[in-house]
Short mmCIF file of C-alpha atoms in Angstrom, two decimals:
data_model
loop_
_atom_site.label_atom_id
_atom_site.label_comp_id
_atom_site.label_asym_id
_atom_site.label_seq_id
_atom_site.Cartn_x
_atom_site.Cartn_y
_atom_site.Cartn_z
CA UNK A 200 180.98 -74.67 -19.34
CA UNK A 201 178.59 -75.23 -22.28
CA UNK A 202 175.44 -72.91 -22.05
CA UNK A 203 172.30 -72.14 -23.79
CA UNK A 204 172.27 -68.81 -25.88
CA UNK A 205 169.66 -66.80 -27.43
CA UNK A 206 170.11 -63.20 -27.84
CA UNK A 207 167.19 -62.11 -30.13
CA UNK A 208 163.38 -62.58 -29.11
CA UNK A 209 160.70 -59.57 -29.51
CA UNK A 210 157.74 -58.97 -27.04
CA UNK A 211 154.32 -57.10 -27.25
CA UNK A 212 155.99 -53.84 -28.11
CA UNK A 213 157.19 -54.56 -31.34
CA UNK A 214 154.39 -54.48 -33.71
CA UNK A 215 155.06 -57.66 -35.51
CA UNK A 216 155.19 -58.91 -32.02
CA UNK A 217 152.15 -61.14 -30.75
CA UNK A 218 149.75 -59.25 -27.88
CA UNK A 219 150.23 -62.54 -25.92
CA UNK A 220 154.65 -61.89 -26.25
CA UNK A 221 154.66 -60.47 -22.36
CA UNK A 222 158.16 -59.99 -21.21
CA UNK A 223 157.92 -62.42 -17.95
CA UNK A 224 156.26 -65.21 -20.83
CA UNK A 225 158.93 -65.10 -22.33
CA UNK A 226 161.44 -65.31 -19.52
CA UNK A 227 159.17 -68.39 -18.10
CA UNK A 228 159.20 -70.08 -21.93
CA UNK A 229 162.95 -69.65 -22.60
CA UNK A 230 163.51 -71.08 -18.49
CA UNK A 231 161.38 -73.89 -20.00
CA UNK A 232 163.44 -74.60 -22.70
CA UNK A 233 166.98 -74.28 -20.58
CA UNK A 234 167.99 -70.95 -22.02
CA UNK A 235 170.94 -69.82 -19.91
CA UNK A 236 171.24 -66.25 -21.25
CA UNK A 237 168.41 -64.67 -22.81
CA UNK A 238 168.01 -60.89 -24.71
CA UNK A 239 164.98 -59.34 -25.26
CA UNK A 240 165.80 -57.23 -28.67
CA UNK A 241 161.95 -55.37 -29.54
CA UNK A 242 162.55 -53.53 -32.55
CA UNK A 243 163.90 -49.85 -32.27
CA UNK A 244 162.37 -49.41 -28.72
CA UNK A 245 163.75 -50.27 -24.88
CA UNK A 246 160.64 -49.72 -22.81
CA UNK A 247 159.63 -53.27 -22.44
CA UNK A 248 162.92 -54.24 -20.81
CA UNK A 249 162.10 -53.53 -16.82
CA UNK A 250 159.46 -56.20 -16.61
CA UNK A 251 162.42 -58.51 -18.64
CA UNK A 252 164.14 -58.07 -16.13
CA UNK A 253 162.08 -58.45 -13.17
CA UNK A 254 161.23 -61.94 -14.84
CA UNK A 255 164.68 -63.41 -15.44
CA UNK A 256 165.44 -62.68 -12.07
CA UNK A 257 162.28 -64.84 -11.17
CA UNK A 258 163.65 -67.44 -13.66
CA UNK A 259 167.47 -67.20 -12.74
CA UNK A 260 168.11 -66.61 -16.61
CA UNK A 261 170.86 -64.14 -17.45
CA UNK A 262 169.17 -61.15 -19.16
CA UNK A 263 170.93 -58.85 -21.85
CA UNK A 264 169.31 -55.76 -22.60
CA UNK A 265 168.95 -55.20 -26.02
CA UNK A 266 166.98 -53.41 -29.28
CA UNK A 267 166.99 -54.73 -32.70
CA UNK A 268 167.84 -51.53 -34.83
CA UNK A 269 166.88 -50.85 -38.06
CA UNK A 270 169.41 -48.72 -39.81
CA UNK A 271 169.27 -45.80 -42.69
CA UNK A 272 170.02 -49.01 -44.74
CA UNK A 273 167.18 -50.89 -43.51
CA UNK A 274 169.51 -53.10 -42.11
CA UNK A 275 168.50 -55.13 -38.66
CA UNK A 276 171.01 -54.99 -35.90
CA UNK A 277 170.90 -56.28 -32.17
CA UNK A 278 172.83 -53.80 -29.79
CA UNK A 279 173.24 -55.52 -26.46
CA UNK A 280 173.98 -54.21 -23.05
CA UNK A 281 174.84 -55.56 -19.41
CA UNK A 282 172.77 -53.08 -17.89
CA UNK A 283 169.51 -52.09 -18.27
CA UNK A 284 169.89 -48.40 -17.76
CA UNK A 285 172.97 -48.25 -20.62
CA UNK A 286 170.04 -50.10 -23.09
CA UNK A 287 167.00 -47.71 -21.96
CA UNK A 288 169.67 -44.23 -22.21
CA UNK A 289 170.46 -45.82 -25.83
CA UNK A 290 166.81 -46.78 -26.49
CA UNK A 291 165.68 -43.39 -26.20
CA UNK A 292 168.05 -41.81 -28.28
CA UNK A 293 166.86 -44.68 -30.81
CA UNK A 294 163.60 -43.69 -30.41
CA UNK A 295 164.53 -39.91 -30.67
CA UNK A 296 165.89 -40.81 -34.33
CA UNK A 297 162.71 -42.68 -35.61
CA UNK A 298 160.39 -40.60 -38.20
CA UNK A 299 157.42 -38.84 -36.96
CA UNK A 300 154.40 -41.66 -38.34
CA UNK A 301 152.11 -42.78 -36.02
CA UNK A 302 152.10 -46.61 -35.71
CA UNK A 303 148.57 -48.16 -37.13
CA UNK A 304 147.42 -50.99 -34.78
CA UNK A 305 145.36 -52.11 -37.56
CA UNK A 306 147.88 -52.92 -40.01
CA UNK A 307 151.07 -53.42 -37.62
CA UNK A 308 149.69 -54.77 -34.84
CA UNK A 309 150.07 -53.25 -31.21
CA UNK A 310 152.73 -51.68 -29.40
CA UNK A 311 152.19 -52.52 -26.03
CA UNK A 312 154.02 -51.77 -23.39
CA UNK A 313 153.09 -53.67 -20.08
CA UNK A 314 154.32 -54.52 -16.45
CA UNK A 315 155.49 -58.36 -15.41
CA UNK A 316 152.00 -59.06 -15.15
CA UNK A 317 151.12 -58.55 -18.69
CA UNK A 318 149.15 -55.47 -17.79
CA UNK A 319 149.40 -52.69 -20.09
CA UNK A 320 150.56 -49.62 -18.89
CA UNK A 321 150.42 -47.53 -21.94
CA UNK A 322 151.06 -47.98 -25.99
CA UNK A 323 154.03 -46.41 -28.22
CA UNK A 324 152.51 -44.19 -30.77
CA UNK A 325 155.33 -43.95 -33.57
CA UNK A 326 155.92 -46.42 -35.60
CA UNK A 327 158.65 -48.76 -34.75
CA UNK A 328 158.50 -51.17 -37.84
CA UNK A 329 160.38 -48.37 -39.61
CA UNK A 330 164.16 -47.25 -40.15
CA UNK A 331 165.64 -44.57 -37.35
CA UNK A 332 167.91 -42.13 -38.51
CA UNK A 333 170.95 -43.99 -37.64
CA UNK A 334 174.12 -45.48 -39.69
CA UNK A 335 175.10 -49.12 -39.33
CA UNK A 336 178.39 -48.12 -38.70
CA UNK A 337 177.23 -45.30 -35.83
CA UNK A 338 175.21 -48.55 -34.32
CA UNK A 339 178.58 -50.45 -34.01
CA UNK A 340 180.88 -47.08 -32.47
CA UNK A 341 178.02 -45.80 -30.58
CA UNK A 342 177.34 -49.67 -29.01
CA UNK A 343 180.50 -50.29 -28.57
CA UNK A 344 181.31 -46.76 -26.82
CA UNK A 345 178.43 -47.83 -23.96
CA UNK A 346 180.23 -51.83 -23.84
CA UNK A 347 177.58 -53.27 -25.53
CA UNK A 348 177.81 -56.01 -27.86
CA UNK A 349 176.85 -55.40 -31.40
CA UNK A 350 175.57 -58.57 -33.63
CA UNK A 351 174.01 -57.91 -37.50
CA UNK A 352 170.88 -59.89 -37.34
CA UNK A 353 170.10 -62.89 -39.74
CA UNK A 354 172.99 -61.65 -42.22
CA UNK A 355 171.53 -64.53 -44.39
CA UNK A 356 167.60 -63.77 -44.72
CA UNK A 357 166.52 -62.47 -47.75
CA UNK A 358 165.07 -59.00 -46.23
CA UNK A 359 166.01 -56.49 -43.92
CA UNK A 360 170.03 -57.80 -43.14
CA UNK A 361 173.21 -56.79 -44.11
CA UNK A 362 174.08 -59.02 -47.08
CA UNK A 363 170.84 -59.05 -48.64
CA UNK A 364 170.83 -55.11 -48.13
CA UNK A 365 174.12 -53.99 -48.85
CA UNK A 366 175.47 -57.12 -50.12
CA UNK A 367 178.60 -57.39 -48.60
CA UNK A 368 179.80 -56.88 -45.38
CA UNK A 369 181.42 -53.58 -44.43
CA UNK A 370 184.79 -54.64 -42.27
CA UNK A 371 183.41 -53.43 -38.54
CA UNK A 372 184.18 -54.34 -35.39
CA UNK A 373 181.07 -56.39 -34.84
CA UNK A 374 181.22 -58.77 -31.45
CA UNK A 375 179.50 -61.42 -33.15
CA UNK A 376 176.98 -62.35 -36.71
CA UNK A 377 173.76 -64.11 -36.34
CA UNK A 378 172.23 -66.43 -39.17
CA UNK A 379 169.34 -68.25 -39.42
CA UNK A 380 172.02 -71.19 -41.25
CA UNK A 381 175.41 -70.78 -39.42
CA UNK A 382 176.88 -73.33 -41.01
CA UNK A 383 176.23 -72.17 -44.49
CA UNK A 384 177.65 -68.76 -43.85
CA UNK A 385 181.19 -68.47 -45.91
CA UNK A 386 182.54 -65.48 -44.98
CA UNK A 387 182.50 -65.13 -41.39
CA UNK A 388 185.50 -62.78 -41.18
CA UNK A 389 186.68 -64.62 -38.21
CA UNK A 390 183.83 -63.61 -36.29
CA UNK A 391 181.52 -66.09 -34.14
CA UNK A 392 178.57 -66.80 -36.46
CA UNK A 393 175.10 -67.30 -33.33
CA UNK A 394 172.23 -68.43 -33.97
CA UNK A 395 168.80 -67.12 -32.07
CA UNK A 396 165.25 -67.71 -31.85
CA UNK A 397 163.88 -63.87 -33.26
CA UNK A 398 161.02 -64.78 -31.03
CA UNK A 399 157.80 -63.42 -32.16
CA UNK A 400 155.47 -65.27 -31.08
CA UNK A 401 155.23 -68.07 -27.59
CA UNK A 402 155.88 -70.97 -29.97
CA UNK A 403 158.66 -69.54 -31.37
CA UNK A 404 160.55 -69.25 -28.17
CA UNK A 405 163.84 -71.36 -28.03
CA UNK A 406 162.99 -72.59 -31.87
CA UNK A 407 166.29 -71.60 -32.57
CA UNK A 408 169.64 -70.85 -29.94
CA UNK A 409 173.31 -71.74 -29.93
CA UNK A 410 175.60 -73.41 -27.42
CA UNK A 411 178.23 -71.38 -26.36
CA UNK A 412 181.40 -72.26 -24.40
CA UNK A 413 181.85 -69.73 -21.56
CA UNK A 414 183.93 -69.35 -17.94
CA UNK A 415 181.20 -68.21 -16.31
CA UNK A 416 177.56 -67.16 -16.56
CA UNK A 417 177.90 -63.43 -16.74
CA UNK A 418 177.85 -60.76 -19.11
CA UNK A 419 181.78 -60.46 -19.01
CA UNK A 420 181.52 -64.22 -19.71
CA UNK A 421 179.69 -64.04 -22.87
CA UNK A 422 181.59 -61.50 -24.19
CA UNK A 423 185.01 -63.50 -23.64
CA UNK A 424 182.63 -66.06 -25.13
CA UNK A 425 182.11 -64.73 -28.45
CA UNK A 426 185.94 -63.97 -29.22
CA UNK A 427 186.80 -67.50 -27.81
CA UNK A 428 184.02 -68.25 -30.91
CA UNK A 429 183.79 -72.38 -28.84
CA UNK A 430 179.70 -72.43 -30.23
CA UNK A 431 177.81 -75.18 -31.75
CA UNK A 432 174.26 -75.51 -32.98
CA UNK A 433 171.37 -77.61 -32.14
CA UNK A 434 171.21 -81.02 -34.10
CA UNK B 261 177.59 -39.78 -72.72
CA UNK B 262 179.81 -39.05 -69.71
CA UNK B 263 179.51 -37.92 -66.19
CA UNK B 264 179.45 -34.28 -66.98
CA UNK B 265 176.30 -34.54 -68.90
CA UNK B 266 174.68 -35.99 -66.05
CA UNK B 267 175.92 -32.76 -64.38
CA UNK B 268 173.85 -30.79 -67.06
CA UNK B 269 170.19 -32.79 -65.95
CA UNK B 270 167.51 -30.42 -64.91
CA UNK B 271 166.90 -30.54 -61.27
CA UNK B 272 169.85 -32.38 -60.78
CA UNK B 273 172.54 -31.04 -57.95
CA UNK B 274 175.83 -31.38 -58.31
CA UNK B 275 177.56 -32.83 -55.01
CA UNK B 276 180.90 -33.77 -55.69
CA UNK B 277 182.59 -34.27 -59.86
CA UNK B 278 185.34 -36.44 -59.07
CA UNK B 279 185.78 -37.74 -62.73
CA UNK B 280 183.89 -35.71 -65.00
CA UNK B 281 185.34 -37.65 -68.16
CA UNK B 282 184.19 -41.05 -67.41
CA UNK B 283 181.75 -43.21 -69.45
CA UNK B 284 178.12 -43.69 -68.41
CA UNK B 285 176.47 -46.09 -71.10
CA UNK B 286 173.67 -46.91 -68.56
CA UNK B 287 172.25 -46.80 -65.78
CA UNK B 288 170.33 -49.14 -62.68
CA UNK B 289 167.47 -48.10 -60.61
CA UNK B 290 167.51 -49.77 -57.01
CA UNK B 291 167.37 -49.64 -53.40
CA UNK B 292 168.36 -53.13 -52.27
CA UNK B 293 172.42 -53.22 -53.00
CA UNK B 294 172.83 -56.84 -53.24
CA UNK B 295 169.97 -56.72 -56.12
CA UNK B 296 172.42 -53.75 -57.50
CA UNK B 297 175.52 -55.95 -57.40
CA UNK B 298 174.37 -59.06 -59.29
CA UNK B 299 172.77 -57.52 -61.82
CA UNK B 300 174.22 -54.21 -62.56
CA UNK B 301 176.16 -53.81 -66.17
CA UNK B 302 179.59 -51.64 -66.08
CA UNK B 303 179.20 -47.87 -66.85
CA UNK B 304 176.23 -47.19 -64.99
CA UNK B 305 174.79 -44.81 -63.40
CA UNK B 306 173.12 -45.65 -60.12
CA UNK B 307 169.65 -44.00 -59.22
CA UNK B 308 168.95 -44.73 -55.73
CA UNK B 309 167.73 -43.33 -51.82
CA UNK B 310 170.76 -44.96 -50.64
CA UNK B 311 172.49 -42.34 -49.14
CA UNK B 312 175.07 -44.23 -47.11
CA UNK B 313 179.11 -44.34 -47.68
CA UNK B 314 178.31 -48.55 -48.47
CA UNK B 315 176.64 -46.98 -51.95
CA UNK B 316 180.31 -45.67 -52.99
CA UNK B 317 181.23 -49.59 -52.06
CA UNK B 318 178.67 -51.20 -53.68
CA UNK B 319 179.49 -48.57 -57.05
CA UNK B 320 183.10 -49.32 -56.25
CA UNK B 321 183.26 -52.83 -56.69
CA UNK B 322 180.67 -52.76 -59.42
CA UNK B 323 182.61 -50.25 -61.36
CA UNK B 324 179.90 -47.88 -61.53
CA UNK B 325 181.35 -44.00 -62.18
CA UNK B 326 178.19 -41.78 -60.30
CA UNK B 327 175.37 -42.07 -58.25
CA UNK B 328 172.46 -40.10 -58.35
CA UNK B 329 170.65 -39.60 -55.35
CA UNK B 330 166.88 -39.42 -55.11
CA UNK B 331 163.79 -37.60 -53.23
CA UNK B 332 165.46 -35.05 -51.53
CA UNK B 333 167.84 -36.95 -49.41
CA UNK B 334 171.57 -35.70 -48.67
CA UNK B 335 174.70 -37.20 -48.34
CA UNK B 336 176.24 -37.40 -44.99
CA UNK B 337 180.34 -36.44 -45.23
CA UNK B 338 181.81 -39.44 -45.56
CA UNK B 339 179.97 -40.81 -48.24
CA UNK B 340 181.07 -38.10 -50.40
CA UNK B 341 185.02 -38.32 -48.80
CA UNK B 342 184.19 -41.79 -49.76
CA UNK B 343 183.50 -41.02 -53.44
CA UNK B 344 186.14 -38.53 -53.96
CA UNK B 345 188.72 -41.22 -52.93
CA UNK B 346 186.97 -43.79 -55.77
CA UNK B 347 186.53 -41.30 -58.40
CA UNK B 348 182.65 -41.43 -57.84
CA UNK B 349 180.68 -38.46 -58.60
CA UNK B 350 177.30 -37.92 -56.91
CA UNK B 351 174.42 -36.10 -57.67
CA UNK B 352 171.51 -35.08 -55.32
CA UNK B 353 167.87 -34.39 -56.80
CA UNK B 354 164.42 -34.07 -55.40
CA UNK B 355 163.08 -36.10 -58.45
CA UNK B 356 161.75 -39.56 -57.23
CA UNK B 357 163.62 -43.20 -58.78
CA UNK B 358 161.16 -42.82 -61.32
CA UNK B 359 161.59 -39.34 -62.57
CA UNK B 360 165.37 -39.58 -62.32
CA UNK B 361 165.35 -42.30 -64.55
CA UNK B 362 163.65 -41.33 -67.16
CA UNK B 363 165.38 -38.16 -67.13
CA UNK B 364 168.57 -40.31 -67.36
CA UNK B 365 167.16 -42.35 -70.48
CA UNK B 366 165.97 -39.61 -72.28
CA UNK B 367 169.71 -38.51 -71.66
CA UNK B 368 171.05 -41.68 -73.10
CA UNK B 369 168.93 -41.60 -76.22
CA UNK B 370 166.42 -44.93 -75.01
#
C-alpha cells in the first residue's frame, strides 16, 4: 500500500519551535492532512515525545520517536525509534552530551515542555539550538545499535547538513537521506532519498511529505520500506 | 616552507608528523568543509575547529598535507589513524582561526 510519510516536524521544545507547536496539534494537523506515519524529531531533546504519543494514538497516526541531532560537525541528523522508551534512554544521553549554556528565551525562543493538553509542565534550561558532543558517525552505530533508523536531514540546504557541512558524504550505513529537492539529489548512494515537512510552525505541518510503498503500517513496515526505496513526491 | 616548519610555530602542538617533507605554499581558514573544498588551492595548510576524521577527507581529496587545529580542541583517535594513513600531519593549538593564521602567514613570508 501507498502511505503518507513525514518523519521530521519540531514542537514547543525546540527553541526555533513556535509556543503554539503542542505535540497533540501536531498529531491533529498531520491527521488533517492524511499523514499515515508521523515523527516528532525536536532538536537534541526527547521530552516532548509522551504527549506525541498519547495524541497519535487519539489520531490513529503511526508515531516514530525521534530527535534531530546536531553533531560535532554541526551536522543535523534524525535518529528514529519504534519505541518511545529506546528514543527517551537515547535522548538523555543526547542531552547529557550538550554544552553547559543556558538557553535564552529571549533570543531562541522557549523550550517548553508540556502535557497533551498544551499545558506546560516545566522548561529545558540548556540550550538545545547548539551541537552535543557527538560524532555523525557515533549517531549512525549508536542508532542503529538501539534499531532505530538513522536519516541525515535536508542533505541539500545550505546550513547545518551534511553536504553543505562536510561536503561530501561519508559512506555510512544510513537507512534513508532527506532533501528538501529529492529529485535534484545526484548522488544518492543507492539510498531512498524522503522528503519531510521540518515542521516548525502549525502551517508548516504536512507542507512537505513523501509517499512511500509499504506491506503494512508498522514500524517494521517502514523500515522494509525504505530499502524497498518504492517513494514518490507530492506533485 | 614545508610541514616541519609548521612543527616549529610557537604554541603550536605537534599531534602526529606523518610527512614532514611535504610542501605547504598556503594555507585556508574555515569551518564549513564544503566552503573548504571549492575553494581551497593545493599545498595548504588547513586552520580549522574541525576536529572530526571527515577533516583528513576533506584534506585528502583536496590534497592538502596538514591541518592545524584551533582553540584548544583535540583530536579524537581516529582522526589522527585517519591522517597517518593519508600522510596528513596535524597540529593542535589553543590560538583561535585568527591567531593561527597569522602566525601561519607571517611563516610564509605574506
Amino acid at each position: 500500500m501507498k502511505i503518507k510519510l513525514d518523519l521530521h516536524n519540531h514542537s514547543c521544545l525546540s527553541p526555533c519551535g513556535s509556543d503554539d507547536m503542542l505535540p497533540s496539534l501536531l498529531a491533529f494537523e498531520a491527521m488533517e492532512k492524511g499523514i499515515d506515519i508521523l515523527a516528532l524529531t525536536d532538536h537534541n531533546c526527547s521530552r516532548n515525545l509522551e504527549p506525541f504519543q498519547e495524541a497519535c494514538e487519539l489520531c490513529q497516526i503511526l508515531p516514530i520517536f525521534g530527535m534531530e541531532i546536531n553533531t560535532i560537525e554541526d551536522v543535523h541528523v534524525l535518529s528514529l525509534f519504534k519505541s518511545l522508551n529506546d528514543a527517551q534512554e537515547f535522548g538523555f544521553y543526547i542531552e547529557s552530551l550538550l554544552p553547559n549554556i543556558k538557553n535564552d528565551p529571549r533570543l531562541f525562543g522557549n523550550q517548553n515542555i508540556v502535557d497533551i493538553e498544551g499545558n506546560i509542565i516545566s522548561t529545558f534550561e540548556k540550550s538545545l539550538l547548539t551541537t552535543c558532543g557527538i560524532t555523525l558517525e557515533d549517531v549512525v552505530s549508536e542508532t542503529l545499535s538501539r534499531d532505530g533508523l538513522v536519516i541525515p536531514a535536508h542533505i541539500d540546504k545550505k546550513a547545518n547538513s551534511i553536504l553543505a557541512n562536510l561536503g561530501f558524504l561519508p559512506d555510512l550505513d544510513y537507512s534513508a537521506l532527506e532533501a528538501i529537492r529529492p529529485q535534484d539529489i545526484k548522488e544518492t548512494h543507492n539510498k531512498t532519498v524522503i522528503q519531510g515537512s521540518d515542521a516548525h510552525y502549525l502551517e508548516h505541518i504536512g507542507r512537505r511529505f513523501c509517499y512511500l510503498e509499504v506491506d503494512e503500517i508498522s514500524y517494521e513496515g517502514l523500515k522494509k520500506g525504505l530499502i524497498d526505496g518504492k517513494v514518490s513526491y507530492k506533485k | 616552507m614545508t610541514v616541519n616548519d609548521l612543527a616549529k610555530i610557537d604554541g603550536f602542538n605537534t599531534i602526529i608528523l606523518s610527512d614532514g617533507s611535504l610542501e605547504v605554499s598556503s594555507a585556508y581558514t574555515g569551518d564549513l568543509l564544503s566552503d573548504v573544498i571549492a575553494n581551497v588551492g593545493d599545498d595548504s595548510v588547513l586552520i580549522t575547529v574541525q576536529a572530526h576524521k571527515n577533516t583528513i577527507a576533506v584534506c585528502s581529496l583536496s590534497s592538502m598535507p596538514a591541518i592545524v587545529i584551533c582553540n584548544g580542541r583535540s583530536c579524537p583517535d581516529d582522526m589522527i589513524k585517519a591522517a597517518k594513513e593519508n600522510d596528513i600531519s596535524i597540529f593542535e593549538t589553543d590560538d583561535t582561526q585568527f591567531l593561527a593564521s597569522v602566525k601561519i602567514a607571517k611563516a610564509l613570508n605574506l
